[in-house]
């Protein structure tokens, strides 16, 4: 089977999977409590019997569960069909995932995901790079110096990585950073700005203050083109690098954006480190194991019999083979990182979807929980597909049957 | 066939032990034989007899937990076992090349077969046909082109069809016979002094095996190299080799010309082995078998390792008690160019 | 030998024992494996593993099946035992068509047809001692009363050359040859009529192989067993077999006596003679003219048209790539599928 056919097949399989996920999440989240409860909050006084009645009707909660589910699916369906007979009048619209009631005022779930997901993705991708860049070389060193000092160090690092809970590690890091920052501040070297102030998207970025925004603005001057405003990417590292303060000379603005970028880097480091440690440990151990296994293969013996040096054998012959199992772990890690940020985001107050999910659960915000589950499932399936496609590039033997 | 007796390799008292959790496996127990220039020598024996370990020792390819604990292997007046790693690597693949058994597992699945052959050429010959000064100027793309042409030449030498198009194919895309030809191409790329074929046709079908054997025979003659052929198949030895060394339990029991070893063997094990195989051209109703099992090399029988299964040792109880079970028999030239390691035979031939 | 008598006594007498005649008749047996592809996993082709194969095996005889890898010899053995369901064709076992009866009714025939595999280590459960390996089929099929199981099993063990003390050992405690004996014993406990031996000596050493082969012959004589001996080793097959089937890409090219590999070239199929001379013979004084077949065996997923062998045949002519040669009887017990024989 061709790779393209395989990808199509897998994408088609996505439909029943997502369907199943939607049923599961719908039933489970509706069984944990009364959706109206999430509207109580601070407005207790205003939530009169009559208003509850109104909300129940508005949200369709008076209907039986299966009708509610069908309505939920109808709202999800991205094709709007005002008149069935007139195909020309069909148009696409964003799926309606409901309203997240844990915000005041309530926000559409899709909007929340779109604004919050980049923060999570950035944290996850940064951790991933961190885990891979450190994990793989560490694994190779442990394999080639098996049972020697580097191997022992990597073993202890990995073991502590898997055995230390993220929340504990996160808190310890915060205490450490806070204390050292106090010392630095006394010395006049401290990082002065507390980060919650920095990481407020809406406050920080004006639309035109960004290179991307400027380019879009310029293009929009052309009479035939209207790209509309592209404010920010939502990735702090990238946005900071692209930041273009208005009315500042070019050279200075580069320095400013660079300074901001470094600042963002400093701030992403502790949560990313926290998040990456476990994955790094897994990748290190996996690479080590695969490397040792590969070095025992027959073709390594042949490579030796050709007279190749140890170095060439390791890097040209063994490494690529050893990375195949590592790739599996890395792929699962990526999915795990994207969704497993719940703890890290809570500990570090990171404005991603993980933090939002915690809020949603504690507020019985059912639409939000469902939205979060759907997004999580989608990420898992897609990252698995990504790994399977990557295999084809690494391993020419892969046939998709 | 071979007139001169120049030796290329002299193996003396090679002992290899594997230090495993179950105990020390004494895989080789004092292997001694010579390899003459230009001959094809067969090493034959059953599983665990040490024939493969012997040829791997020649290449110094014994891996952990194995260790060559004793012996000398002289190649051109130099002891391979005393060389430093750097010198051994210059020997491997260039002067002594090896063809392994299973062409599927011995080729790197993620590299094209062309790259895998080009690698040997580049390592041992650099870019052929160019002076050093010219080599420095060659660009990467040109280098690839030159190597590709060289590889194509070697592929043609081993009669691979569509030699030019094969360069960028992966091992799994080729048939078993073609893969084995690729391995042979790697081995002959640097025109080695000694080619070692370690069960090189065992994984192949008979008709493909016949093709490969013919190819090896031709290459050996064309390149005037020495061929060491390791196999458990006595038929292949009879067809391919001038001389044969018979292995049993980590010892060499008999070395002779193939004709003599098959027609007039002296050692009881060789005799038993020849009687135990069914013959296509001369069917027998019942096969003669050797009693007992192949020895356990963690705790091998003392003296001659064949003694528990040997009909000679059993008949001469006093001999058995004194010699066969206690002292390891020496490999002695009982007849001209016919070496045998057996106490009983030694006595018989001394009387003559 | 009281044990031996025990064996004889406890033998279940098969209905209407026939001294002569065929135990097994196979007609047009075919097994195609589907190849799937595309987005919807549609069947895009078939692997022609066994392609309209017909032959018969007289009771008490050995039929040897030879051929190169991918010729379908292993699938043929498994299809006859219905470990693999046939695509079409009939299998007549002891005058009864067993190819279409449902699997649950097939069970009573299954115990009369047993198989010994190539790798004894892989086919024995590593967590079971020999006693359990041997008594399990008896408990499943309930052919022997409970009280008699122990002496019966002991007798079988003696028959294959194992001792009483081996009963409580695990497979890994045996040598390769002994493990194969355990497999043979397991096949014998149900007292079968037909034994399919699929490369039974491929993983044992030369000096041990002789004893295993002798054992097979001895058991056959004693029990009047019928063997189907599958192997790629021509010397071993000719040593064992009365009738030889030469297979190539799922088809039978020749059926003949054990002499076909050494017969004159013009009297046998070109493939048979090429196989015969390709086998290296352990006799250095023999000068032989090896016919080298060109190229490789084609893929059974895409067999050549006409005669399947024509792509490698040294004698192929135009007709060979167009017309499929039928398996024609040349003399009694010798059939060839070739346009020029």
XYZ file of C-alpha atoms in Angstrom, chain C:
341
model
C 8.202 -56.292 26.543
C 5.033 -55.777 28.521
C 4.959 -52.113 27.630
C 4.831 -52.890 23.965
C 1.882 -55.163 24.463
C 0.197 -52.399 26.295
C 0.596 -50.182 23.298
C -0.855 -52.799 21.033
C -3.783 -53.485 23.336
C -4.735 -49.917 23.832
C -4.607 -49.108 20.167
C -7.943 -48.021 18.958
C -8.825 -50.086 15.946
C -9.696 -47.818 13.087
C -12.957 -48.694 11.325
C -12.479 -51.279 8.587
C -8.710 -51.495 8.473
C -7.509 -51.628 4.938
C -4.205 -53.280 4.297
C -4.003 -51.919 0.784
C -5.359 -48.989 -1.073
C -4.780 -45.319 -0.544
C -4.908 -43.717 2.859
C -4.863 -40.248 1.394
C -6.109 -38.932 -1.915
C -5.830 -35.299 -2.790
C -7.674 -33.903 -5.787
C -7.216 -30.431 -7.221
C -6.275 -29.083 -3.838
C -5.797 -25.338 -3.953
C -4.835 -22.780 -1.361
C -4.608 -19.128 -2.314
C -3.779 -16.498 0.266
C -5.277 -13.071 -0.388
C -3.080 -9.976 -0.733
C -4.894 -6.851 0.369
C -4.194 -3.258 -0.496
C -5.683 0.178 -0.990
C -7.614 2.376 1.397
C -10.399 -0.151 1.889
C -8.139 -3.239 2.185
C -9.510 -4.743 -0.988
C -8.064 -8.018 -2.238
C -5.680 -7.014 -5.000
C -4.081 -10.372 -5.665
C -3.536 -13.928 -4.530
C -0.481 -15.853 -3.398
C -0.681 -19.145 -5.242
C 0.632 -21.304 -2.408
C -0.883 -24.587 -3.572
C -2.332 -24.606 -7.068
C -4.517 -27.540 -8.173
C -2.466 -30.299 -6.666
C -3.543 -33.945 -7.031
C -1.809 -37.043 -5.727
C -2.446 -40.158 -3.699
C -0.549 -41.900 -0.942
C -0.888 -45.676 -0.438
C -1.231 -46.839 3.141
C 2.087 -47.490 4.873
C 4.138 -45.616 2.307
C 6.084 -42.382 2.496
C 5.475 -39.539 0.125
C 8.334 -37.078 -0.047
C 7.612 -33.477 -0.994
C 10.569 -31.443 -2.234
C 10.959 -27.960 -3.577
C 12.622 -24.646 -2.913
C 11.375 -22.029 -0.471
C 8.018 -20.625 -1.520
C 7.026 -23.694 -3.525
C 4.100 -24.378 -1.190
C 5.278 -27.652 0.338
C 4.693 -26.512 3.914
C 1.271 -25.065 3.066
C 0.360 -28.327 1.334
C 1.060 -30.303 4.529
C -0.912 -27.888 6.662
C -3.834 -27.741 4.247
C -4.190 -31.528 4.276
C -4.424 -31.398 8.081
C -6.765 -28.438 7.692
C -4.586 -26.323 9.930
C -5.023 -24.033 6.950
C -8.427 -24.197 5.278
C -8.238 -25.154 1.597
C -9.566 -22.717 -1.004
C -10.911 -25.562 -3.131
C -10.342 -29.228 -3.913
C -10.947 -32.430 -2.036
C -8.981 -34.344 0.563
C -10.022 -37.963 0.836
C -8.705 -39.559 4.000
C -9.390 -43.239 4.494
C -12.097 -43.161 1.785
C -13.893 -40.232 3.335
C -13.985 -36.697 1.990
C -12.741 -34.635 4.908
C -12.204 -31.362 3.061
C -15.653 -29.904 3.621
C -16.841 -31.359 6.938
C -17.038 -28.758 9.731
C -13.989 -28.366 11.979
C -15.738 -29.840 15.041
C -16.512 -33.048 13.167
C -13.041 -32.995 11.689
C -11.611 -33.503 15.190
C -11.939 -37.257 15.061
C -9.881 -37.257 11.859
C -7.425 -34.713 13.256
C -6.252 -37.210 15.871
C -5.509 -39.690 13.119
C -3.369 -37.157 11.259
C -0.511 -35.637 13.206
C 2.281 -33.238 12.337
C 5.904 -32.884 13.463
C 7.340 -29.443 12.876
C 10.786 -28.293 11.873
C 11.735 -26.481 15.045
C 11.057 -28.716 18.058
C 11.905 -25.893 20.442
C 9.256 -23.566 19.085
C 6.580 -26.219 18.905
C 6.868 -27.381 22.523
C 5.362 -25.323 25.310
C 8.408 -24.227 27.348
C 6.411 -24.255 30.606
C 5.180 -27.818 30.348
C 7.117 -30.905 31.386
C 7.261 -33.835 28.985
C 4.663 -35.755 30.997
C 2.094 -33.020 30.473
C 3.068 -32.475 26.853
C 2.397 -36.144 26.161
C -0.740 -36.614 28.248
C -2.512 -33.443 27.171
C -3.730 -34.756 23.777
C -4.915 -37.925 25.530
C -6.957 -35.936 27.993
C -8.446 -33.830 25.199
C -9.390 -36.718 22.935
C -10.018 -39.234 25.763
C -8.710 -42.164 23.723
C -7.113 -43.928 26.684
C -8.785 -44.635 30.055
C -7.292 -42.503 32.829
C -5.691 -45.355 34.721
C -3.811 -46.608 31.699
C -2.360 -43.266 30.640
C 0.909 -43.569 32.549
C 2.066 -46.969 31.285
C 0.911 -46.006 27.792
C 2.949 -42.802 27.748
C 5.977 -44.661 29.092
C 5.712 -47.180 26.295
C 5.593 -44.457 23.682
C 8.610 -42.767 25.259
C 10.546 -46.004 25.097
C 9.513 -46.397 21.483
C 11.042 -43.035 20.515
C 14.156 -43.645 22.595
C 13.458 -41.567 25.682
C 13.743 -42.739 29.289
C 11.408 -42.690 32.254
C 13.509 -39.999 33.930
C 12.828 -37.614 31.043
C 9.142 -37.436 32.045
C 9.525 -34.570 34.466
C 11.893 -32.450 32.405
C 11.176 -29.238 30.555
C 11.891 -28.890 26.821
C 14.925 -26.627 27.396
C 16.654 -29.397 29.333
C 16.940 -31.554 26.212
C 19.314 -31.538 23.273
C 17.942 -30.774 19.807
C 17.656 -34.419 18.830
C 15.914 -35.385 22.068
C 13.469 -32.507 21.726
C 12.540 -33.761 18.288
C 11.934 -37.178 19.887
C 9.522 -35.548 22.331
C 7.690 -34.015 19.374
C 7.509 -37.395 17.675
C 6.186 -38.981 20.868
C 3.527 -36.292 21.125
C 2.467 -37.016 17.561
C 2.325 -40.748 18.299
C 0.255 -40.721 21.506
C -3.000 -40.431 19.586
C -1.995 -43.394 17.462
C -2.328 -41.655 14.098
C -2.445 -43.199 10.648
C -0.826 -40.300 8.849
C 2.167 -38.322 10.041
C 3.107 -35.115 8.261
C 6.814 -34.492 8.868
C 7.624 -30.883 7.991
C 11.421 -30.550 7.720
C 11.783 -32.677 10.870
C 15.593 -32.823 10.781
C 16.370 -29.322 9.525
C 17.408 -28.153 12.967
C 19.358 -31.190 14.187
C 22.991 -32.015 13.554
C 24.239 -34.460 10.945
C 25.337 -37.098 13.443
C 21.965 -36.900 15.212
C 19.921 -36.657 12.010
C 20.846 -40.222 11.079
C 19.347 -41.528 14.303
C 16.151 -39.510 13.951
C 15.681 -40.740 10.378
C 16.276 -44.333 11.447
C 13.726 -43.837 14.206
C 11.138 -42.642 11.697
C 11.713 -45.712 9.574
C 11.488 -48.035 12.558
C 8.234 -46.515 13.812
C 6.733 -46.651 10.345
C 7.468 -50.342 10.001
C 6.033 -51.181 13.409
C 2.882 -49.164 13.158
C 2.261 -49.314 9.422
C 2.254 -45.515 9.385
C 1.871 -43.374 6.310
C 4.272 -40.450 6.099
C 4.240 -37.222 4.236
C 7.869 -36.126 4.440
C 8.439 -32.489 3.521
C 11.998 -31.273 3.092
C 14.262 -29.120 1.003
C 17.083 -31.643 1.493
C 16.914 -33.967 -1.494
C 19.241 -36.569 0.001
C 17.107 -36.903 3.115
C 13.865 -37.096 1.142
C 15.158 -39.747 -1.226
C 16.416 -41.707 1.752
C 12.964 -41.663 3.331
C 10.398 -41.601 0.542
C 8.773 -44.191 -1.703
C 7.081 -41.613 -3.870
C 8.468 -38.144 -4.529
C 6.523 -35.015 -5.404
C 8.527 -32.190 -6.941
C 6.832 -28.859 -6.331
C 7.536 -25.479 -7.841
C 5.462 -22.330 -7.242
C 2.510 -24.253 -5.882
C 2.372 -26.767 -8.733
C 3.473 -30.370 -8.959
C 6.009 -30.683 -11.761
C 6.758 -34.345 -11.296
C 5.652 -37.404 -9.337
C 7.977 -40.341 -9.373
C 10.056 -42.873 -7.541
C 13.092 -41.986 -5.437
C 15.293 -42.535 -8.482
C 14.108 -39.433 -10.371
C 17.004 -37.277 -9.189
C 19.609 -39.624 -10.572
C 17.747 -40.707 -13.698
C 18.777 -39.735 -17.197
C 18.102 -36.089 -17.968
C 15.728 -36.789 -20.843
C 13.443 -38.970 -18.718
C 12.610 -36.463 -15.995
C 11.383 -32.886 -15.725
C 14.153 -30.344 -16.438
C 13.636 -28.892 -12.950
C 14.031 -32.277 -11.302
C 17.329 -32.952 -13.002
C 18.569 -29.427 -12.234
C 17.684 -29.959 -8.563
C 19.407 -33.323 -8.586
C 22.705 -32.015 -9.838
C 22.577 -28.862 -7.738
C 22.900 -30.879 -4.542
C 26.564 -31.024 -3.584
C 27.572 -34.639 -3.160
C 30.049 -35.669 -0.483
C 32.254 -37.566 -2.885
C 35.232 -35.620 -4.242
C 35.976 -38.255 -6.876
C 32.650 -37.647 -8.584
C 32.889 -35.366 -11.613
C 29.535 -33.805 -12.282
C 28.089 -31.441 -14.767
C 26.055 -28.915 -12.834
C 23.236 -27.288 -14.773
C 23.025 -23.810 -13.349
C 19.503 -22.471 -13.398
C 19.442 -18.790 -14.139
C 17.869 -16.241 -11.831
C 15.666 -16.694 -8.795
C 12.370 -18.396 -8.070
C 9.610 -15.952 -9.123
C 7.159 -14.705 -6.520
C 4.198 -17.040 -5.889
C 2.057 -13.889 -5.809
C 2.745 -13.409 -9.472
C 3.572 -16.783 -11.063
C 4.659 -16.797 -14.722
C 2.006 -17.718 -17.309
C 2.105 -21.089 -19.023
C 4.542 -23.479 -17.398
C 5.527 -21.897 -14.072
C 9.116 -23.059 -14.562
C 9.675 -21.604 -18.047
C 11.478 -18.462 -16.804
C 14.360 -20.560 -15.493
C 14.126 -23.609 -17.721
C 17.144 -24.293 -19.927
C 14.902 -26.017 -22.470
C 12.025 -23.532 -22.579
C 10.473 -22.770 -25.948
C 7.649 -20.519 -27.126
C 4.834 -22.849 -26.134
C 6.039 -23.002 -22.522
C 5.081 -19.411 -21.813
C 1.641 -19.874 -23.386
C 0.249 -23.241 -22.425
C 0.156 -24.835 -18.993
C 1.498 -28.388 -19.263
C -0.708 -31.023 -17.646
C 0.683 -33.602 -15.249
C 0.771 -36.638 -17.553
C 1.506 -40.200 -16.617
C 4.568 -41.466 -18.512
C 4.720 -44.881 -16.945
C 3.203 -46.465 -13.855
C 3.899 -44.218 -10.901
C 5.760 -41.584 -12.890
C 4.068 -38.405 -14.089
C 5.634 -35.267 -15.508
C 4.179 -31.846 -16.276
C 6.251 -30.726 -19.231
C 5.545 -30.173 -22.940
C 8.760 -31.894 -23.996
C 8.853 -35.053 -21.897
